[in-house]
Tab-separated table of C-alpha atoms in Angstrom:
chain	number	residue	atom	x	y	z
A	8	MET	CA	128.735	69.427	89.631
A	9	ASP	CA	125.540	67.939	91.156
A	10	PHE	CA	123.826	69.754	88.296
A	11	LEU	CA	126.211	68.178	85.679
A	12	GLN	CA	126.268	64.523	86.539
A	13	PRO	CA	122.446	63.958	86.002
A	14	VAL	CA	122.902	65.688	82.178
A	15	LEU	CA	125.995	63.594	81.344
A	16	ASP	CA	124.042	60.655	82.686
A	17	GLY	CA	121.316	61.711	80.293
A	18	PHE	CA	123.725	61.092	77.386
A	19	GLY	CA	124.528	57.979	78.705
A	20	VAL	CA	120.901	56.913	78.392
A	21	VAL	CA	120.148	58.409	74.887
A	22	LEU	CA	123.516	56.892	73.633
A	23	ALA	CA	122.138	53.235	74.554
A	24	PRO	CA	121.644	51.312	71.109
A	25	THR	CA	118.072	51.205	71.367
A	26	ASN	CA	117.206	54.569	72.156
A	27	LEU	CA	119.478	55.827	69.530
A	28	LEU	CA	117.780	53.790	66.790
A	29	TYR	CA	114.161	54.872	68.249
A	30	CYS	CA	115.321	58.631	68.068
A	31	LEU	CA	116.928	57.970	64.424
A	32	LEU	CA	113.338	56.356	63.449
A	33	GLY	CA	111.531	59.219	65.133
A	34	VAL	CA	113.344	62.074	63.122
A	35	VAL	CA	112.825	59.969	59.756
A	36	ILE	CA	109.103	59.569	60.444
A	37	GLY	CA	108.813	63.212	61.230
A	38	MET	CA	110.322	64.345	58.152
A	39	LEU	CA	108.482	61.775	56.007
A	40	ILE	CA	104.998	62.906	57.920
A	41	GLY	CA	105.909	66.812	57.437
A	42	VAL	CA	106.423	66.106	53.888
A	43	LEU	CA	103.003	64.723	53.548
A	44	PRO	CA	100.636	67.601	53.741
A	45	GLY	CA	97.789	66.958	56.008
A	46	LEU	CA	99.662	64.415	58.243
A	47	GLY	CA	101.014	66.436	61.022
A	48	PRO	CA	102.972	65.563	63.969
A	49	ALA	CA	99.984	65.407	66.283
A	50	ALA	CA	98.103	63.295	64.211
A	51	THR	CA	100.836	60.923	63.565
A	52	ILE	CA	101.841	60.774	67.510
A	53	ALA	CA	98.350	59.775	67.960
A	54	ILE	CA	98.141	56.992	65.450
A	55	LEU	CA	101.677	55.628	66.968
A	56	LEU	CA	100.340	55.998	70.564
A	57	PRO	CA	99.303	52.419	71.068
A	58	LEU	CA	102.450	51.046	69.554
A	59	THR	CA	104.471	52.716	72.538
A	60	TYR	CA	102.491	50.203	75.407
A	61	GLY	CA	105.046	47.753	75.349
A	62	ILE	CA	108.098	50.127	74.713
A	63	ASP	CA	110.186	51.639	77.493
A	64	PRO	CA	109.057	55.265	78.640
A	65	VAL	CA	112.083	56.995	77.622
A	66	THR	CA	112.416	54.943	74.357
A	67	ALA	CA	109.070	55.883	73.648
A	68	ILE	CA	109.215	59.820	74.400
A	69	ILE	CA	112.537	60.013	72.510
A	70	MET	CA	110.837	58.449	69.556
A	71	LEU	CA	107.812	60.626	70.035
A	72	ALA	CA	109.655	63.780	70.465
A	73	GLY	CA	111.776	63.075	67.404
A	74	ILE	CA	108.834	63.218	65.313
A	75	PHE	CA	107.741	66.415	66.499
A	76	TYR	CA	110.738	68.274	65.652
A	77	GLY	CA	111.987	66.325	62.541
A	78	ALA	CA	108.138	67.220	61.210
A	79	GLN	CA	109.073	70.970	61.668
A	80	TYR	CA	111.593	70.794	59.015
A	81	GLY	CA	109.726	68.212	57.046
A	82	GLY	CA	106.949	70.613	56.734
A	83	THR	CA	109.208	73.130	54.852
A	84	ILE	CA	109.730	71.002	51.959
A	85	THR	CA	105.816	71.276	50.819
A	86	SER	CA	105.755	74.910	51.801
A	87	VAL	CA	108.731	76.036	49.298
A	88	LEU	CA	108.590	73.263	46.347
A	89	LEU	CA	104.570	73.355	46.535
A	90	ARG	CA	103.276	75.998	48.444
A	91	LEU	CA	101.431	73.917	50.657
A	92	PRO	CA	102.232	74.001	54.230
A	93	GLY	CA	100.662	71.189	56.013
A	94	GLU	CA	101.170	72.732	59.517
A	95	ALA	CA	100.072	76.264	60.697
A	96	SER	CA	103.782	76.771	61.633
A	97	SER	CA	104.851	76.427	58.299
A	98	VAL	CA	102.343	78.910	56.669
A	99	VAL	CA	104.807	81.733	56.630
A	100	THR	CA	107.575	79.918	55.265
A	101	VAL	CA	105.338	79.782	52.086
A	102	PHE	CA	105.823	83.649	51.393
A	103	ASP	CA	109.203	83.904	50.483
A	104	GLY	CA	110.298	80.204	49.998
A	105	TYR	CA	108.003	79.599	47.340
A	106	GLN	CA	109.044	82.458	45.235
A	107	LEU	CA	112.729	81.504	46.068
A	108	ALA	CA	111.917	77.997	44.196
A	109	LYS	CA	110.396	79.565	41.065
A	110	GLN	CA	113.271	81.472	41.023
A	111	GLY	CA	115.605	78.322	40.482
A	112	LYS	CA	116.948	78.816	44.298
A	113	ALA	CA	114.811	76.042	46.199
A	114	GLY	CA	117.988	74.751	47.390
A	115	THR	CA	119.132	77.662	48.674
A	116	ALA	CA	115.767	77.788	50.524
A	117	LEU	CA	115.938	74.624	51.853
A	118	GLY	CA	119.535	74.546	52.778
A	119	ILE	CA	119.165	77.818	54.886
A	120	ALA	CA	115.616	76.124	56.470
A	121	ALA	CA	117.947	72.966	57.361
A	122	ILE	CA	120.710	75.082	59.128
A	123	GLY	CA	118.251	77.696	60.776
A	124	SER	CA	116.473	74.562	62.044
A	125	PHE	CA	119.321	72.937	63.808
A	126	ILE	CA	120.498	76.189	65.279
A	127	GLY	CA	117.102	77.043	66.462
A	128	GLY	CA	116.695	73.625	67.745
A	129	THR	CA	120.090	73.517	69.549
A	130	ILE	CA	119.714	76.993	71.205
A	131	GLY	CA	116.124	75.935	72.297
A	132	ILE	CA	117.925	72.813	73.695
A	133	VAL	CA	120.401	74.813	75.692
A	134	GLY	CA	117.808	76.793	77.136
A	135	LEU	CA	115.755	74.054	78.066
A	136	THR	CA	119.014	72.710	79.812
A	137	PHE	CA	120.023	75.251	81.873
A	138	LEU	CA	116.998	77.836	82.009
A	139	ALA	CA	113.896	75.375	82.380
A	140	PRO	CA	112.910	76.264	86.079
A	141	ILE	CA	113.366	79.859	85.582
A	142	VAL	CA	111.428	80.026	82.431
A	143	ALA	CA	108.997	77.862	83.610
A	144	GLY	CA	108.574	80.193	86.508
A	145	PHE	CA	107.970	82.805	84.624
A	146	ALA	CA	105.193	80.867	82.303
A	147	LEU	CA	103.509	80.123	85.242
A	148	ASP	CA	102.535	83.557	85.620
A	149	PHE	CA	100.720	83.648	82.133
A	150	GLY	CA	97.020	83.709	82.826
A	151	PRO	CA	93.695	84.181	80.413
A	152	PRO	CA	94.305	87.906	80.149
A	153	GLU	CA	98.215	87.428	79.400
A	154	TYR	CA	97.249	84.513	76.369
A	155	ALA	CA	94.445	86.998	75.000
A	156	ALA	CA	96.997	89.958	75.139
A	157	LEU	CA	99.102	87.679	73.058
A	158	ALA	CA	96.740	86.362	70.638
A	159	LEU	CA	95.821	90.020	70.025
A	160	LEU	CA	99.118	91.032	69.264
A	161	GLY	CA	99.561	88.202	67.112
A	162	ILE	CA	96.498	89.158	64.807
A	163	LEU	CA	97.510	92.481	64.359
A	164	LEU	CA	101.184	91.460	63.317
A	165	VAL	CA	98.811	89.254	60.841
A	166	ALA	CA	98.333	92.772	58.761
A	167	THR	CA	102.440	93.337	58.443
A	168	ILE	CA	103.283	90.449	56.929
A	169	SER	CA	100.910	91.113	53.578
A	170	ASN	CA	102.754	92.328	50.681
A	171	GLY	CA	99.514	93.689	49.161
A	172	SER	CA	96.903	96.089	50.199
A	173	LYS	CA	96.717	96.230	54.020
A	174	THR	CA	92.962	96.922	53.621
A	175	LYS	CA	92.944	93.488	51.824
A	176	ALA	CA	95.169	92.105	54.527
A	177	LEU	CA	92.563	93.098	56.718
A	178	ILE	CA	89.199	91.883	55.228
A	179	ALA	CA	91.139	88.522	55.043
A	180	ALA	CA	92.240	88.501	58.605
A	181	ALA	CA	88.481	89.256	59.765
A	182	LEU	CA	87.191	86.543	57.543
A	183	GLY	CA	89.724	84.021	59.239
A	184	LEU	CA	88.399	85.234	62.823
A	185	LEU	CA	84.984	84.750	61.417
A	186	LEU	CA	85.588	80.886	60.735
A	187	ALA	CA	87.303	80.828	63.936
A	188	THR	CA	83.960	81.077	65.435
A	189	VAL	CA	82.312	78.217	63.384
A	190	GLY	CA	81.377	75.257	65.741
A	191	ARG	CA	79.759	74.697	69.542
A	192	ASP	CA	80.353	77.384	71.676
A	193	VAL	CA	82.693	75.689	74.751
A	194	PHE	CA	80.873	77.931	77.293
A	195	THR	CA	77.367	77.994	76.342
A	196	GLY	CA	77.387	74.647	74.217
A	197	ALA	CA	75.176	76.879	71.542
A	198	GLU	CA	75.735	76.184	67.874
A	199	ARG	CA	77.123	79.201	65.800
A	200	PHE	CA	77.196	79.565	61.894
A	201	THR	CA	76.793	75.927	61.610
A	202	PHE	CA	73.655	76.082	59.595
A	203	GLY	CA	72.458	72.728	61.663
A	204	ASN	CA	75.172	70.912	60.014
A	205	LEU	CA	76.445	68.004	62.824
A	206	ASP	CA	79.962	68.242	61.014
A	207	LEU	CA	80.437	71.848	61.464
A	208	ALA	CA	79.253	71.627	65.122
A	209	ASP	CA	83.159	70.938	66.323
A	210	GLY	CA	84.504	73.575	64.253
A	211	ILE	CA	86.523	73.770	61.372
A	212	ASP	CA	89.839	72.058	61.059
A	213	PHE	CA	93.277	73.995	60.084
A	214	VAL	CA	94.158	71.216	57.451
A	215	PRO	CA	91.071	71.689	55.019
A	216	VAL	CA	91.272	75.466	55.375
A	217	ALA	CA	95.271	75.267	54.829
A	218	MET	CA	95.191	72.648	52.043
A	219	GLY	CA	92.258	74.638	50.256
A	220	LEU	CA	93.446	77.580	50.126
A	221	PHE	CA	96.874	77.113	49.597
A	222	GLY	CA	97.045	73.525	47.795
A	223	LEU	CA	93.909	73.345	45.755
A	224	GLY	CA	93.747	77.210	45.152
A	225	GLU	CA	96.818	77.325	43.676
A	226	ILE	CA	96.331	74.500	41.166
A	227	LEU	CA	93.060	75.993	40.205
A	228	TYR	CA	94.172	79.650	39.733
A	229	ASN	CA	97.741	78.112	37.735
A	230	LEU	CA	95.301	75.739	35.512
A	231	GLU	CA	93.564	79.326	34.492
A	232	GLU	CA	97.065	80.558	33.351
A	233	ARG	CA	97.993	77.436	31.561
A	234	HIS	CA	97.480	79.363	28.180
A	235	ARG	CA	100.599	81.196	28.994
A	236	ALA	CA	104.129	80.380	28.588
A	237	ALA	CA	105.235	79.306	31.699
A	238	LYS	CA	108.710	79.419	32.455
A	239	ALA	CA	110.233	76.039	33.805
A	240	PRO	CA	112.416	76.720	37.338
A	241	ALA	CA	115.772	77.491	37.039
A	242	LYS	CA	118.256	74.528	37.100
A	243	VAL	CA	119.400	74.287	40.733
A	244	ALA	CA	123.270	74.072	40.086
A	245	ASN	CA	124.269	73.967	44.053
A	246	VAL	CA	122.050	72.871	46.909
A	247	TRP	CA	124.359	74.460	49.506
A	248	PRO	CA	123.796	78.186	50.466
A	249	SER	CA	126.378	80.520	49.371
A	250	ARG	CA	128.347	82.451	51.803
A	251	ALA	CA	126.488	85.306	51.171
A	252	ASP	CA	123.085	83.978	51.915
A	253	LEU	CA	124.447	82.386	55.170
A	254	LYS	CA	126.001	86.310	56.063
A	255	GLN	CA	122.549	87.445	55.002
A	256	SER	CA	120.376	85.213	57.260
A	257	SER	CA	122.646	85.034	60.110
A	258	GLY	CA	121.025	87.874	62.074
A	259	ALA	CA	117.762	86.435	61.131
A	260	ILE	CA	118.508	83.148	62.644
A	261	GLY	CA	119.838	84.546	65.909
A	262	ARG	CA	116.925	86.722	66.259
A	263	GLY	CA	114.744	84.151	65.453
A	264	SER	CA	116.276	81.597	68.059
A	265	VAL	CA	115.896	83.664	70.910
A	266	LEU	CA	112.429	84.887	69.929
A	267	GLY	CA	111.019	81.394	69.173
A	268	PHE	CA	112.509	79.978	71.977
A	269	PHE	CA	110.912	82.514	74.502
A	270	LEU	CA	107.272	82.229	73.000
A	271	GLY	CA	107.447	78.845	72.370
A	272	ILE	CA	107.452	78.308	76.423
A	273	LEU	CA	103.952	79.642	76.478
A	274	PRO	CA	100.856	77.645	76.205
A	275	GLY	CA	98.909	78.579	73.313
A	276	GLY	CA	101.892	80.185	71.672
A	277	GLY	CA	104.266	77.830	70.421
A	278	ALA	CA	105.761	77.719	66.816
A	279	THR	CA	102.793	79.334	64.735
A	280	ILE	CA	103.176	82.554	66.540
A	281	SER	CA	106.853	82.109	66.738
A	282	SER	CA	107.291	81.602	63.163
A	283	LEU	CA	105.149	84.936	62.350
A	284	ALA	CA	106.307	86.940	65.121
A	285	ALA	CA	110.088	86.249	63.862
A	286	TYR	CA	109.108	87.170	60.162
A	287	ALA	CA	107.224	90.354	60.851
A	288	LEU	CA	110.053	91.418	62.919
A	289	GLU	CA	112.577	90.995	60.186
A	290	LYS	CA	110.556	92.459	57.722
A	291	LYS	CA	110.234	95.894	59.947
A	292	ARG	CA	113.912	95.590	60.674
A	293	SER	CA	114.848	95.583	56.878
A	294	LYS	CA	115.990	98.402	54.950
A	295	ASN	CA	114.250	97.340	51.763
A	296	PRO	CA	111.108	95.435	53.192
A	297	GLU	CA	109.742	95.160	49.886
A	298	ARG	CA	111.706	92.219	49.270
A	299	PHE	CA	109.718	89.926	51.541
A	300	GLY	CA	107.064	87.931	49.866
A	301	LYS	CA	109.372	87.867	46.708
A	302	GLY	CA	112.038	85.678	47.764
A	303	ALA	CA	113.728	87.083	50.630
A	304	VAL	CA	116.135	84.737	52.118
A	305	GLU	CA	115.661	85.918	55.821
A	306	GLY	CA	111.821	85.153	55.315
A	307	VAL	CA	112.412	81.766	55.195
A	308	ALA	CA	115.559	81.315	57.905
A	309	ALA	CA	113.622	83.841	60.472
A	310	PRO	CA	110.436	81.617	60.758
A	311	GLU	CA	111.910	78.271	60.087
A	312	THR	CA	114.670	79.124	63.460
A	313	ALA	CA	111.633	80.147	65.274
A	314	ASN	CA	109.423	77.219	64.880
A	315	ASN	CA	112.090	74.913	65.475
A	316	ALA	CA	113.237	76.389	68.428
A	317	ALA	CA	109.550	76.894	69.617
A	318	ALA	CA	109.275	73.321	69.338
A	319	THR	CA	112.144	72.381	71.342
A	320	SER	CA	111.068	75.049	74.205
A	321	SER	CA	107.521	73.919	74.196
A	322	PHE	CA	108.848	70.888	76.219
A	323	ILE	CA	109.730	73.111	79.512
A	324	PRO	CA	106.083	73.739	80.709
A	325	LEU	CA	105.145	70.143	79.864
A	326	LEU	CA	107.953	68.339	81.663
A	327	THR	CA	108.565	70.779	84.343
A	328	LEU	CA	104.928	72.164	85.225
A	329	GLY	CA	102.655	69.330	83.442
A	330	ILE	CA	101.258	72.013	81.207
A	331	PRO	CA	101.118	71.027	77.562
A	332	ALA	CA	102.073	74.150	75.403
A	333	ASN	CA	100.185	73.076	72.321
A	334	ALA	CA	98.225	69.957	70.608
A	335	THR	CA	101.164	67.930	70.423
A	336	MET	CA	102.353	68.345	73.619
A	337	ALA	CA	99.101	67.359	75.053
A	338	LEU	CA	99.716	63.959	73.105
A	339	MET	CA	103.061	63.758	74.866
A	340	PHE	CA	101.185	64.720	78.257
A	341	GLY	CA	99.115	61.333	77.472
A	342	ALA	CA	101.714	59.350	76.525
A	343	LEU	CA	103.640	59.902	79.950
A	344	LEU	CA	100.736	59.059	81.634
A	345	ILE	CA	100.178	55.804	79.924
A	346	GLN	CA	103.745	55.287	80.825
A	347	GLY	CA	102.866	55.574	84.756
A	348	VAL	CA	104.653	58.645	84.554
A	349	THR	CA	103.052	62.325	85.573
A	350	PRO	CA	104.872	65.297	84.137
A	351	GLY	CA	105.321	67.991	86.846
A	352	PRO	CA	108.065	69.750	89.123
A	353	GLN	CA	108.687	66.358	90.742
A	354	LEU	CA	109.582	64.940	87.377
A	355	VAL	CA	113.216	65.782	87.448
A	356	ASP	CA	113.778	64.201	90.820
A	357	GLN	CA	111.706	61.244	90.130
A	358	HIS	CA	112.581	60.188	86.930
A	359	PRO	CA	116.074	61.946	85.885
A	360	ASP	CA	116.773	59.383	83.072
A	361	LEU	CA	113.638	60.221	81.337
A	362	PHE	CA	113.934	63.734	81.823
A	363	TRP	CA	117.393	64.323	80.809
A	364	GLY	CA	117.453	61.236	78.330
A	365	VAL	CA	114.614	63.415	76.368
A	366	VAL	CA	116.304	66.775	76.616
A	367	ASN	CA	119.601	65.145	75.349
A	368	SER	CA	117.873	63.056	72.655
A	369	MET	CA	116.994	66.144	71.133
A	370	TYR	CA	120.586	67.359	70.836
A	371	ILE	CA	121.447	63.987	68.859
A	372	GLY	CA	118.012	63.904	67.066
A	373	ASN	CA	119.172	67.709	65.702
A	374	ILE	CA	122.416	66.323	64.394
A	375	LEU	CA	120.793	63.795	62.562
A	376	LEU	CA	118.173	65.791	61.158
A	377	LEU	CA	120.987	68.357	59.672
A	378	ILE	CA	122.932	65.197	58.304
A	379	MET	CA	119.687	63.984	56.396
A	380	SER	CA	118.186	67.317	55.244
A	381	ILE	CA	121.574	68.911	53.494
A	382	PRO	CA	122.171	65.776	51.510
A	383	LEU	CA	118.662	64.729	50.561
A	384	VAL	CA	117.920	68.760	49.762
A	385	GLY	CA	118.908	67.552	45.464
A	386	ILE	CA	116.295	65.060	45.698
A	387	PHE	CA	113.561	66.787	46.785
A	388	VAL	CA	114.430	69.682	44.366
A	389	LYS	CA	113.541	67.091	41.627
A	390	ILE	CA	110.232	67.718	42.345
A	391	LEU	CA	110.304	71.001	40.422
A	392	ARG	CA	111.397	69.402	37.256
A	393	VAL	CA	108.310	67.628	37.294
A	394	ARG	CA	105.663	68.891	34.548
A	395	ALA	CA	102.864	70.437	35.543
A	396	ALA	CA	100.332	68.374	33.926
A	397	ILE	CA	101.372	65.407	36.222
A	398	LEU	CA	102.579	67.543	39.402
A	399	ALA	CA	99.069	69.386	39.678
A	400	PRO	CA	96.795	66.087	39.907
A	401	VAL	CA	99.413	64.367	41.927
A	402	THR	CA	99.473	67.749	44.511
A	403	ALA	CA	95.615	67.550	44.187
A	404	LEU	CA	95.077	64.231	45.037
A	405	ILE	CA	97.937	64.307	47.851
A	406	THR	CA	96.115	67.183	49.575
A	407	MET	CA	92.428	65.447	49.001
A	408	LEU	CA	94.087	62.166	50.756
A	409	GLY	CA	95.688	64.090	53.668
A	410	ALA	CA	92.873	65.950	54.435
A	411	TYR	CA	90.723	62.411	54.371
A	412	THR	CA	93.058	60.601	56.784
A	413	ILE	CA	92.775	63.404	59.695
A	414	ASN	CA	89.242	62.738	60.459
A	415	ASN	CA	88.665	60.067	57.770
A	416	SER	CA	85.606	61.991	56.783
A	417	MET	CA	84.533	63.288	53.089
A	418	PHE	CA	82.809	66.359	54.905
A	419	ASP	CA	86.810	67.461	55.140
A	420	VAL	CA	87.219	66.936	51.180
A	421	VAL	CA	84.283	68.778	50.645
A	422	LEU	CA	85.694	71.687	52.827
A	423	VAL	CA	89.029	71.617	51.031
A	424	VAL	CA	87.410	71.913	47.310
A	425	ALA	CA	85.298	74.866	49.076
A	426	PHE	CA	88.356	76.770	50.519
A	427	GLY	CA	90.563	75.972	47.165
A	428	ILE	CA	87.763	77.681	45.077
A	429	ILE	CA	87.801	80.708	47.750
A	430	GLY	CA	91.847	80.585	47.886
A	431	TYR	CA	91.299	80.758	43.751
A	432	LEU	CA	89.160	83.665	44.112
A	433	MET	CA	91.487	85.170	46.838
A	434	LYS	CA	94.546	85.158	44.608
A	435	LYS	CA	92.748	86.322	41.224
A	436	PHE	CA	91.264	89.478	42.859
A	437	GLY	CA	94.718	90.487	45.058
A	438	PHE	CA	94.072	88.933	48.331
A	439	GLU	CA	96.736	86.893	50.320
A	440	PRO	CA	95.461	83.653	52.032
A	441	GLY	CA	97.874	84.042	54.599
A	442	PRO	CA	96.519	86.452	56.834
A	443	LEU	CA	93.152	84.454	56.663
A	444	VAL	CA	94.891	81.223	57.817
A	445	LEU	CA	96.773	82.670	60.742
A	446	ALA	CA	93.702	84.786	61.902
A	447	PHE	CA	91.937	81.633	61.986
A	448	VAL	CA	94.851	79.611	63.896
A	449	LEU	CA	94.702	82.823	66.149
A	450	GLY	CA	91.247	83.752	66.717
A	451	SER	CA	90.086	80.438	68.831
A	452	LEU	CA	92.972	81.208	70.896
A	453	LEU	CA	91.992	84.811	71.643
A	454	GLU	CA	88.307	84.359	71.899
A	455	ALA	CA	88.658	81.640	74.408
A	456	ASN	CA	90.858	83.394	76.725
A	457	LEU	CA	89.061	86.856	76.057
A	458	ARG	CA	86.225	85.076	77.538
A	459	ARG	CA	87.931	83.704	80.382
A	460	SER	CA	89.573	86.923	81.182
A	461	LEU	CA	86.395	89.043	81.464
A	462	LEU	CA	84.875	86.330	83.572
A	463	VAL	CA	88.265	86.201	86.029
A	464	LEU	CA	87.718	90.140	86.008
A	465	ASN	CA	84.205	90.631	86.506
A	466	GLY	CA	83.951	92.242	82.960
A	467	ASP	CA	86.628	94.954	83.776
A	468	LEU	CA	88.701	95.906	80.739
A	469	GLY	CA	90.701	97.793	83.041
A	470	GLY	CA	91.861	94.708	84.808
A	471	PHE	CA	94.165	93.870	81.479
A	472	PHE	CA	96.204	97.330	82.233
A	473	GLY	CA	96.551	96.025	85.940
A	474	ARG	CA	98.733	92.863	85.335
A	475	PRO	CA	101.980	93.359	84.323
A	476	ILE	CA	102.449	90.858	81.474
A	477	SER	CA	99.263	91.661	79.963
A	478	ALA	CA	99.696	95.265	80.389
A	479	THR	CA	102.937	95.254	78.443
A	480	LEU	CA	101.798	93.186	75.403
A	481	LEU	CA	99.090	95.762	75.268
A	482	VAL	CA	101.032	98.841	75.061
A	483	ILE	CA	103.249	96.731	72.204
A	484	PHE	CA	100.029	96.409	70.624
A	485	VAL	CA	98.946	99.922	70.693
A	486	PHE	CA	102.927	100.746	69.970
A	487	VAL	CA	102.745	98.494	66.583
A	488	ALA	CA	99.146	100.118	65.764
A	489	VAL	CA	100.119	103.641	65.752
A	490	TRP	CA	103.678	103.354	64.287
A	491	PRO	CA	102.462	103.173	60.602
A	492	MET	CA	100.454	106.639	61.339
A	493	ILE	CA	103.743	108.225	63.223
A	494	GLN	CA	105.880	107.194	60.526
A	495	SER	CA	103.581	108.697	58.017
A	496	VAL	CA	103.720	112.150	60.068
A	497	LEU	CA	106.917	112.183	60.296
A	498	ALA	CA	107.758	111.498	56.725
A	499	LYS	CA	105.241	114.223	55.686
A	500	ARG	CA	107.033	116.590	58.126
A	501	LYS	CA	110.448	115.706	56.641
A	502	ALA	CA	109.098	116.551	52.950
A	503	SER	CA	107.604	119.580	54.367
A	504	ASN	CA	110.870	120.656	55.880
A	505	ALA	CA	112.512	119.796	52.617
A	506	VAL	CA	110.428	121.556	50.578
A	507	VAL	CA	110.818	124.603	52.780
A	508	THR	CA	114.513	124.334	53.012
A	509	SER	CA	114.543	124.393	49.080
A	510	THR	CA	112.368	127.597	48.836
A	511	SER	CA	114.843	129.306	51.279
A	512	LYS	CA	117.787	128.200	48.906
A	513	LYS	CA	115.953	129.555	45.924
A	514	ALA	CA	115.328	132.671	47.311
A	515	LYS	CA	118.444	133.357	48.793
A	516	GLU	CA	120.247	132.564	45.421
A	517	THR	CA	118.040	135.002	43.609
A	518	VAL	CA	118.818	137.682	46.068
């Protein structure tokens, strides 16, 4: 009962009219900025940070939290309708979400995403409420070797999500890793692959890469194909997912919730790795993996559920340990410090109203998100009915503006054009841009933590296997890498046995 009392008091805090209003405001802003490619939750929170100075700390963090998890669903809308992910965690949704939209099932994709987001987020909040101390203790055991092993495993999984040639997927991933090394070395200060350009000294931002490859690249490719008779998307008769769709995606939603929750608490992991891992898991489990990338509803349900569960669980290390799990959490950390609140183990005892008020606001926020998402799906789907001649330049304009607003830099716009050309050429020659983008995101995490690990272990690679968690992750890495070869050997042996059996039967029949 002693545990339940502060939880119940937290509901009293969030149900105060002011806090409830700011919770709604945060979720609405989050959805809107998720729809606008380029302007992600981190940038929005950074812009709104000065406005929180005069607001009560609890109210301010409730609003900022609403922006964060609200944006996770908002990013789905452009991923599905325009093949334009504004956040790294939305990249995986593009693969099947956009294909469903082309088949006239955009309503189904967005509806499943909304339901999966709600369930994943709610399960994450329940875990945050009851398991925070235990899980936070587990996350505390993660050091650079564990993060390096996790990033390495994530990059390997990149190759498994591609539906084309595995060789081409690996080439694209290698290019992504190369791009991740551009900029100033954080350990030595030396500039790498900058060619003396000061704009490249701080590295390449995710937004120009994603906007160029997925946005402008798609537009350029479609312009080349415009002379062909383009089929208009089928009319969406019902934006609510059917019972069959819900049944088909229920397993993916359940697994994505659990996987996203546990990966979300790991600093450096978060929604991106969670969505990638959930997608790869569903594709591995499927009896018909060739459906993925061609409009599999599980390909939308799994990553969308996982990234929302991860967005929620990423508050665990922030609130209980004072460790930001990602860039957005780092801004949350700064917002708390501005308000005179230091996140850490003492936060629950010293500021129970803030801790439980923020946690319980997520229950309310997720309900508000679900209530708004499903009815508004019909409005979002109408984007598909706009003629390509109008939609293409508007999309290009939004893409350029989104890239420019991040750093107010024309150089980012130039990068978008450059990656747009690369994206067009990749699509033309059968290369998937997804592995490149995801490897680019994970590359920085891998390099930084691998080098820290080698410093800690005095250059001894065997030290990775002397730590239980990193050793387990590396064993999983080896298994995932070797499993396709094992499957191939087993398939050949099975075929050989079948030939022998068939031959012996024919011999007996002849006798």
